Tab-separated table of C-alpha atoms and ligand atoms in Angstrom:
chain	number	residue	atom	x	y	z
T	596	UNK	CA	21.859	-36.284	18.758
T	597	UNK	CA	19.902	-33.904	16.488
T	598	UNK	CA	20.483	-33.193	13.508
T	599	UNK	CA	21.058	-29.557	11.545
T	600	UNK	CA	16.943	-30.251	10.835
T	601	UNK	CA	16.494	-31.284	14.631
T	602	UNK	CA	17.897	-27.684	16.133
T	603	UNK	CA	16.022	-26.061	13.107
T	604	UNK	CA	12.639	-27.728	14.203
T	605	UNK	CA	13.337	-26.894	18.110
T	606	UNK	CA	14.050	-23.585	17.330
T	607	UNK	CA	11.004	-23.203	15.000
T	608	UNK	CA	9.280	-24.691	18.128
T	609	UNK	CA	10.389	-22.341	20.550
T	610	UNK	CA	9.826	-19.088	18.278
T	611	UNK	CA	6.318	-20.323	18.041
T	612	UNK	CA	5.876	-20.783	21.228
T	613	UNK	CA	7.376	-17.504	21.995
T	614	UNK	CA	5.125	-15.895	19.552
T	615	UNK	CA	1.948	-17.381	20.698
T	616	UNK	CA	3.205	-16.260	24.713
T	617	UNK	CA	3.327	-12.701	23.109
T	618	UNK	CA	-0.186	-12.556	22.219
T	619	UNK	CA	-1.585	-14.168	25.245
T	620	UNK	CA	0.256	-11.330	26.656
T	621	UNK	CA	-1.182	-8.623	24.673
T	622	UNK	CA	-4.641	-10.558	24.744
T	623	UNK	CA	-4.270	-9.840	28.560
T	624	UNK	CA	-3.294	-6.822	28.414
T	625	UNK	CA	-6.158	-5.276	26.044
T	626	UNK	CA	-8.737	-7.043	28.639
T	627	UNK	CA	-7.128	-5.032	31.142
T	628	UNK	CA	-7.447	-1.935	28.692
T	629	UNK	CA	-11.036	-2.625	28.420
T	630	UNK	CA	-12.117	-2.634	32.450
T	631	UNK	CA	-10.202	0.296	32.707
T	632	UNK	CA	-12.026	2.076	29.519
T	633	UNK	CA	-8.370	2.849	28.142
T	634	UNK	CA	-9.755	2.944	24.453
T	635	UNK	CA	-10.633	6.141	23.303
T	636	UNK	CA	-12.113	7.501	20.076
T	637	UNK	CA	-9.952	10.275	18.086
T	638	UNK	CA	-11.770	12.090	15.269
T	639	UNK	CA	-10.171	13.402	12.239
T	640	UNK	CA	-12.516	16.138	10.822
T	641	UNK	CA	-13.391	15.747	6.717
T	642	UNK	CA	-14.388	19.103	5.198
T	643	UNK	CA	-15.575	20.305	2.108
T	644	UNK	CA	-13.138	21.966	0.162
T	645	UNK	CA	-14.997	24.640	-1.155
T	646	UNK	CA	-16.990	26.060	1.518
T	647	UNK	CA	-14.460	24.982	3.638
T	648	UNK	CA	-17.177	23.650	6.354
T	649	UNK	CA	-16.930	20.006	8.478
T	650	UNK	CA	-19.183	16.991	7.142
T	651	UNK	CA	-18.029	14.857	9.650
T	652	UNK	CA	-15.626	12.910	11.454
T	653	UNK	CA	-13.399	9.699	10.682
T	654	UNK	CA	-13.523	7.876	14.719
T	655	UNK	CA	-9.788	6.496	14.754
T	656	UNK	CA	-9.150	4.555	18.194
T	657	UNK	CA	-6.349	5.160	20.033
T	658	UNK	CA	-5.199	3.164	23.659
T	659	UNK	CA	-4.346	6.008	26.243
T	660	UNK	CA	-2.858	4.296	28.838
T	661	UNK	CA	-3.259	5.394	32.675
T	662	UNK	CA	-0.269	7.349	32.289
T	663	UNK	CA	-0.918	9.349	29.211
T	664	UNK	CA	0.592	7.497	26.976
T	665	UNK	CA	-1.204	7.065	23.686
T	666	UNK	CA	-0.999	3.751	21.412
T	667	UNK	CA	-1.493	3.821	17.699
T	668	UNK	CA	-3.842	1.578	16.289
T	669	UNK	CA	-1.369	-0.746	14.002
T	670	UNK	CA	0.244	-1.670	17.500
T	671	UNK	CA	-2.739	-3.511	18.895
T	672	UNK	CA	-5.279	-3.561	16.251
T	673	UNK	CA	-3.934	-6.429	14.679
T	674	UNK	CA	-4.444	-8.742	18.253
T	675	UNK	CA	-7.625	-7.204	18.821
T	676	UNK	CA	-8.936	-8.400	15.046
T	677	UNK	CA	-7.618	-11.996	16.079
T	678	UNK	CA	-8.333	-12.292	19.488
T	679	UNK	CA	-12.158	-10.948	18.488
T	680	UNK	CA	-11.487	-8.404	21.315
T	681	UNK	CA	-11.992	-5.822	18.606
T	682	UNK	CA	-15.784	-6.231	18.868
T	683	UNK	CA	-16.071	-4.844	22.656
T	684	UNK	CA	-13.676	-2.157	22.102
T	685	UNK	CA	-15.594	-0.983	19.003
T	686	UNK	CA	-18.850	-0.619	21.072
T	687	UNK	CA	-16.669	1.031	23.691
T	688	UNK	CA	-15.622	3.330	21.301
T	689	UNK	CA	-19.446	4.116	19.801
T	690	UNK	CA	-20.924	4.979	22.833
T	691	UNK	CA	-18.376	7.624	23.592
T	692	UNK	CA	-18.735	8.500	20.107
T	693	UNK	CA	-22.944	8.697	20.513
T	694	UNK	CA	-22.112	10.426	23.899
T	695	UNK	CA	-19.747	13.074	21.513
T	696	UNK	CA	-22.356	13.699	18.789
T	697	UNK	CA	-25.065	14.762	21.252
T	698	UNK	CA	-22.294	17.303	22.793
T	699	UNK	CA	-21.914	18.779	19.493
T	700	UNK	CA	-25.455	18.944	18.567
T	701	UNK	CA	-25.526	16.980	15.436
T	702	UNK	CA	-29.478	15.635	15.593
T	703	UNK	CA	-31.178	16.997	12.725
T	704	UNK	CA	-27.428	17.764	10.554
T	705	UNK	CA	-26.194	15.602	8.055
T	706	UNK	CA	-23.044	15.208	9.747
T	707	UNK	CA	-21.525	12.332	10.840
T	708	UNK	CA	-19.034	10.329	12.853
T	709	UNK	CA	-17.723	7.421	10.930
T	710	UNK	CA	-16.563	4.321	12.635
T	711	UNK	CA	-14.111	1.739	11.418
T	712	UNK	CA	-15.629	-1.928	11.532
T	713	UNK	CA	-14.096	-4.864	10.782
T	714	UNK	CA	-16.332	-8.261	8.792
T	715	UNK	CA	-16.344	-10.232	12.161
T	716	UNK	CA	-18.886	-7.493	13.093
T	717	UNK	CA	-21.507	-8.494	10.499
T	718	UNK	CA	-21.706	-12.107	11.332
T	719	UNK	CA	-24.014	-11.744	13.759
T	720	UNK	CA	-26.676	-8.964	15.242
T	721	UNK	CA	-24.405	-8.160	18.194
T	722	UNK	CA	-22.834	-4.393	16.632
T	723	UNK	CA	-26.830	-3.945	15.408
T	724	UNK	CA	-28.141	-4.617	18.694
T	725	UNK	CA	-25.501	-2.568	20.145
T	726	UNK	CA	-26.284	0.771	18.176
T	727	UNK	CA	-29.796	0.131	18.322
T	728	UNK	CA	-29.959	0.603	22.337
T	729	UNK	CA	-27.858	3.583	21.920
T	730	UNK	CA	-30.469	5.689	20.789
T	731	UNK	CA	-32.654	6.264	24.005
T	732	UNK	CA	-33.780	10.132	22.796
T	733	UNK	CA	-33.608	12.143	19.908
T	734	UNK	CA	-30.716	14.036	20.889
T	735	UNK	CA	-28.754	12.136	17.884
T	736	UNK	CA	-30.172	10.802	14.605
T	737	UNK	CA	-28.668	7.246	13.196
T	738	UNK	CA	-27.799	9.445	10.188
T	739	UNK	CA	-25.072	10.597	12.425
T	740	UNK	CA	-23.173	7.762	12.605
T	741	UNK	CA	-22.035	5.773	9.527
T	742	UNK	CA	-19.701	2.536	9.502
T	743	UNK	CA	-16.478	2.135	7.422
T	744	UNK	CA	-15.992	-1.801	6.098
T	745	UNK	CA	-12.063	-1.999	4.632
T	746	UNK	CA	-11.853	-3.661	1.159
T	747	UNK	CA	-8.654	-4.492	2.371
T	748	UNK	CA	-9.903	-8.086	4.770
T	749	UNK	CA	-12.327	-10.227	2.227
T	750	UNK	CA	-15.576	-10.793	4.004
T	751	UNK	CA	-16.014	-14.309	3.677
T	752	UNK	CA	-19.434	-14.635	4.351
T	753	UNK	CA	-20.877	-11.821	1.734
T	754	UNK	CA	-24.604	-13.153	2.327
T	755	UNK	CA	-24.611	-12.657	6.289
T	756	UNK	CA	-22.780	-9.378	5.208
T	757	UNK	CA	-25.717	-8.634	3.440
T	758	UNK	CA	-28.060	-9.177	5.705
T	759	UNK	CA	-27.023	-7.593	8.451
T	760	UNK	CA	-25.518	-4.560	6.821
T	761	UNK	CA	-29.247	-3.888	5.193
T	762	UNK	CA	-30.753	-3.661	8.530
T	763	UNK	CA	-28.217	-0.551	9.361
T	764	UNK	CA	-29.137	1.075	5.895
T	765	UNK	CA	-32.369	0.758	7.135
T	766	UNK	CA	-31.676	3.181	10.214
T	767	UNK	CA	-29.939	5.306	8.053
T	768	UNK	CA	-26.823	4.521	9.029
T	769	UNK	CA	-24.443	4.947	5.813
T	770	UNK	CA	-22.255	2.492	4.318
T	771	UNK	CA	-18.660	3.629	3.189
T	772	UNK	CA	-16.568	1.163	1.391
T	773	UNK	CA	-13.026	2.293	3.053
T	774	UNK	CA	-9.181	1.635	0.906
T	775	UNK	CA	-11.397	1.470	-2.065
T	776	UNK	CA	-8.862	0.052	-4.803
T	777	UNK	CA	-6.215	-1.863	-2.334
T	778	UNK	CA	-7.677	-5.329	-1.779
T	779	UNK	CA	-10.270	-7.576	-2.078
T	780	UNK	CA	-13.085	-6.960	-4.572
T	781	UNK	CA	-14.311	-3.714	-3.476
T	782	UNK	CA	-16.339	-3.041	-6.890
T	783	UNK	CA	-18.052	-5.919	-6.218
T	784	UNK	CA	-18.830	-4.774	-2.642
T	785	UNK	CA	-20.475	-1.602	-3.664
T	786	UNK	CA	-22.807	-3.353	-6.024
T	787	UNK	CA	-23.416	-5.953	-3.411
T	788	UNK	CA	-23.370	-4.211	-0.007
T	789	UNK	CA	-25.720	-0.879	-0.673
T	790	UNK	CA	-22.228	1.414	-0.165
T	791	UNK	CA	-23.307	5.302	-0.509
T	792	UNK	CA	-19.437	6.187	-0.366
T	793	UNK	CA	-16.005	5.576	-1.571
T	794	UNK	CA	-13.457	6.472	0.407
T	795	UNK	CA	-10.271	6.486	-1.973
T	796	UNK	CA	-7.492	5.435	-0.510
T	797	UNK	CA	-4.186	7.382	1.126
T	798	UNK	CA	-2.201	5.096	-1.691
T	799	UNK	CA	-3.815	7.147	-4.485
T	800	UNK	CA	-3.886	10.805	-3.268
T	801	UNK	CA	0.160	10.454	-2.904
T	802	UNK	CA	0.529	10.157	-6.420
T	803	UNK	CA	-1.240	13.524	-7.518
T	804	UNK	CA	1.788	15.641	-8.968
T	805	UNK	CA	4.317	12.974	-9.163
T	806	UNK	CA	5.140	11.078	-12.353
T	807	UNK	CA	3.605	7.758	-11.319
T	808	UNK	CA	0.422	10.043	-12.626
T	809	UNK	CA	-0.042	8.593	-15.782
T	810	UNK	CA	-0.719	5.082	-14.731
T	811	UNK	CA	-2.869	5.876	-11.677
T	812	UNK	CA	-5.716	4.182	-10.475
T	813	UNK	CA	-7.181	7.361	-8.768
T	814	UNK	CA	-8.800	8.497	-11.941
T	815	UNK	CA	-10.815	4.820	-12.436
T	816	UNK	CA	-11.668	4.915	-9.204
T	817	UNK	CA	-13.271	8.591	-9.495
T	818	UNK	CA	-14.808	7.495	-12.680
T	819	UNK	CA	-16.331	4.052	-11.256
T	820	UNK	CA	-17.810	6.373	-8.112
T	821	UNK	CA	-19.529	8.823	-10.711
T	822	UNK	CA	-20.492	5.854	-12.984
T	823	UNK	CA	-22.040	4.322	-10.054
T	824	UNK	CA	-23.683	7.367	-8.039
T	825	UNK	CA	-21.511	6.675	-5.181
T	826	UNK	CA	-20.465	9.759	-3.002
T	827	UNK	CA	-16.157	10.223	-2.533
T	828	UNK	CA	-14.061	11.042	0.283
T	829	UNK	CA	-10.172	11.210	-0.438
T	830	UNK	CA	-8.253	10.481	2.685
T	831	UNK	CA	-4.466	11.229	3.781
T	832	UNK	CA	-4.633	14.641	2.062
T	833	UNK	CA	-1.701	16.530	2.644
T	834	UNK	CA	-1.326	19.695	0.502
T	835	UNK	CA	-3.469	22.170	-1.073
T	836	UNK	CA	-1.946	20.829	-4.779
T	837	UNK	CA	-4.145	17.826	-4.216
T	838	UNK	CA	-7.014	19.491	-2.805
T	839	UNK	CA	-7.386	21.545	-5.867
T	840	UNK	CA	-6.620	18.253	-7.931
T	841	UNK	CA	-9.430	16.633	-6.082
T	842	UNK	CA	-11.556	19.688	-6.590
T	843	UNK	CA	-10.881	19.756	-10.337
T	844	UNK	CA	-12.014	15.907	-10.821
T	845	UNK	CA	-15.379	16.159	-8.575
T	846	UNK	CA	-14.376	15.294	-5.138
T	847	UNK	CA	-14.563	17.414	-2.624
T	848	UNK	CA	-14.814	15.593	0.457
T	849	UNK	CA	-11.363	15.618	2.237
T	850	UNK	CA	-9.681	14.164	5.253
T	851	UNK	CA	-6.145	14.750	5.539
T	852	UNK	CA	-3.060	16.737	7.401
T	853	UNK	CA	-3.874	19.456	5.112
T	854	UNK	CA	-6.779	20.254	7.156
T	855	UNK	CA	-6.665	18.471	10.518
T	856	UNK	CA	-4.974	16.110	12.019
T	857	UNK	CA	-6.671	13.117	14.461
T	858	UNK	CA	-7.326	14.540	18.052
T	859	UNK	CA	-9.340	13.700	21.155
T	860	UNK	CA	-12.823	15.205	21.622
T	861	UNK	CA	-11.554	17.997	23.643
T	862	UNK	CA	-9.320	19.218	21.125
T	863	UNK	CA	-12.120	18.547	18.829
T	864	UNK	CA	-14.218	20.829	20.223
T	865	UNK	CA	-11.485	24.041	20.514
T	866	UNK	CA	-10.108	23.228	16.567
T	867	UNK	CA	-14.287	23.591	15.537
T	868	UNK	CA	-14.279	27.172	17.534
T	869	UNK	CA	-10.502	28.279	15.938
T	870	UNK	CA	-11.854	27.053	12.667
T	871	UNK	CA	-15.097	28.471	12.882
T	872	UNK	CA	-16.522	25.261	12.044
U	3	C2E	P1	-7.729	3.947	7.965
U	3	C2E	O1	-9.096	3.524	8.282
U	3	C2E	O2	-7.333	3.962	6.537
U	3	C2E	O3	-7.550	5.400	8.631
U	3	C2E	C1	-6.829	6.450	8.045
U	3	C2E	C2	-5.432	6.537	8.631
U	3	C2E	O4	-4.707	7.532	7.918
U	3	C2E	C3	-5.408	6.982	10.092
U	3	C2E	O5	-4.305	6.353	10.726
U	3	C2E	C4	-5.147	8.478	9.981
U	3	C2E	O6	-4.571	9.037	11.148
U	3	C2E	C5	-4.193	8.492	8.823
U	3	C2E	N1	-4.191	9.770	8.123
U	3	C2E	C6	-5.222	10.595	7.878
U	3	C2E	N2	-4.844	11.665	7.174
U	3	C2E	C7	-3.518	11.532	6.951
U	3	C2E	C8	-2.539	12.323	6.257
U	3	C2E	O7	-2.819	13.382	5.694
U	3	C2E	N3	-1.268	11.852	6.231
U	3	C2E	C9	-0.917	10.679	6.842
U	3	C2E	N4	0.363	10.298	6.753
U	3	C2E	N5	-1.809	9.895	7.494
U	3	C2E	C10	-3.100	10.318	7.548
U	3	C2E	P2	-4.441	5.672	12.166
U	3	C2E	O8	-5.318	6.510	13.036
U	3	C2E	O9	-3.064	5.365	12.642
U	3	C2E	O10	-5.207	4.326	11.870
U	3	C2E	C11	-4.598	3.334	11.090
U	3	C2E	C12	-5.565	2.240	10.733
U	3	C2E	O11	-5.970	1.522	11.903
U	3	C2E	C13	-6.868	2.751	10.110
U	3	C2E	O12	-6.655	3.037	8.744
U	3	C2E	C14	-7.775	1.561	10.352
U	3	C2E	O13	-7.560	0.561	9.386
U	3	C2E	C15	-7.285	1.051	11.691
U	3	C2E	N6	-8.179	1.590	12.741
U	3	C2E	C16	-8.143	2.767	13.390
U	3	C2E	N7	-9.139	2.871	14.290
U	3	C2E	C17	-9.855	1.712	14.182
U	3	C2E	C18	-11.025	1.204	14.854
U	3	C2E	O14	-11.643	1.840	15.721
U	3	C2E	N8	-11.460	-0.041	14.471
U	3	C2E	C19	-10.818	-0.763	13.511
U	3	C2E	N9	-11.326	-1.972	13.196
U	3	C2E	N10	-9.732	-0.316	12.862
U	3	C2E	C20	-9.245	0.908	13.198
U	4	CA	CA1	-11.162	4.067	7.902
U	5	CA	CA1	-9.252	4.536	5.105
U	6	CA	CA1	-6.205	3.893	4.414
């Protein structure tokens, strides 16, 4: 018979094996999402507080299934990263995102749409190639897009990181280092990945007003950036206290519920006309 260790194992067993049937499941499923072009970009506008004008967008995907409804990222994102699924729907996402910049007009602005991408992406020249053929015309500029590489994953490979992260600086594409001063080694990623911007971190911004102040990491962060040259963008702003905080200590760049919230292109368009923007 089996032991107290014997039903423990078996049950371990079938919980894996339950587990692992879950994310050939969702594996499946985001295939399907994929042929039927189900992920869409969602932009989140960043302004600058003083003149109060847009400098770009933050691309956040979102899965809108046939019948409307709309996943959030942390409910798939996580199987698409493992399954390496995340690569196709990223260039899915960028070339309704190229499409979206020429609608606006953008060629020949500074602003840009910034896209989330993960360190699988800068093992090899796929992503590269990808962008690369995007740009058929000039009715976009490379400076228009810029890619967002989370301190919060370690990129194993920082050489190949190197490499082929140099070759989209050379574009012009810009480099933001994104939840600067959560994880793993972002100071050393600035130095060693030719980042133009640090975007600070949700985490941080919260604190502004509270008592957990006085042993905050927002204010070495906002000195390393100025130390360093690097340009800031505080994210997850939610109320005019911090903007003026933010304001006060040099960084003006701000993406938040204060201002906007994440919305499809449509909606993208008619907040730019109500905001004047
Ligand atoms: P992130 O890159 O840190 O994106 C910022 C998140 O903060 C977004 O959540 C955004 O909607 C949310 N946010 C912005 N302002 C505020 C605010 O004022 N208050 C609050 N409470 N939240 C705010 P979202 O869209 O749910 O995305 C979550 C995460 O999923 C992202 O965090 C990013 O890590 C990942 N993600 C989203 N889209 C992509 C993508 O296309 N590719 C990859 N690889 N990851 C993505
Ligand atoms: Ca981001
Ligand atoms: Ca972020
Ligand atoms: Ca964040």
């Amino acid at each position: 018979s089996l032991g107290i260790g014997g039903v423990f194992g078996l049950l371990l067993v079938i919980a894996m094996q339950w587990l692992l049937s879950q994310n050939q499941t969702m594996e499946a499923l985001i295939k399907q999402g994929l042929q039927s072009h189900e992920f869409k970009p969602f932009y989140q506008p960043i302004l600058h507080s003083k003149s109060g004008k847009i400098v770009g967008c933050e691309v956040l995907v979102r899965w809108v299934k046939e019948d409307g409804t709309v996943i959030p990222p942390y409910q798939f994102i996580p199987y698409a990263e493992d399954s390496g699924l995340i690569i196709p729907i990223t260039e899915q996402l960028l070339y309704r995102v190229v499409r979206d910049i020429k609608k606006l007009g953008w060629a020949g602005t500074d602003k840009f749409m910034s896209v989330n991408i993960v360190p699988e992406h800068l093992y090899s020249d796929d992503l590269y190639a990808y962008i690369k053929n995007l740009k058929t015309d000039d009715s976009w500029d490379f400076k228009n897009l810029s890619l967002e590489i989370t301190e919060r994953r370690k990129i194993e490979d920082l050489q190949q990181a190197k490499v082929t992260l140099s070759k989209f600086y050379e574009l012009g594409i810009e480099l933001k280092l994104d939840d600067a001063g959560t994880g793993y080694g972002g100071f050393s990623y600035v130095q060693e990945l030719g980042i133009s911007t640090i975007k600070i971190d949700k985490m941080f911004i919260d604190v502004i007003g509270t008592d957990d102040m006085k042993n905050s990491v927002l204010s070495s962060i906002i000195a390393f950036a100025e130390a360093s040259s690097k340009k800031t963008i505080a994210e997850g702003v939610e109320t005019n206290e911090q903007v003026e905080f933010l304001a006060k200590h040099g960084v003006y760049k701000i993406q938040g519920y204060v201002y906007a919230k994440p919305m499809p292109f449509n909606e993208l368009v008619e907040w730019k006309k109500v905001a004047k923007n």
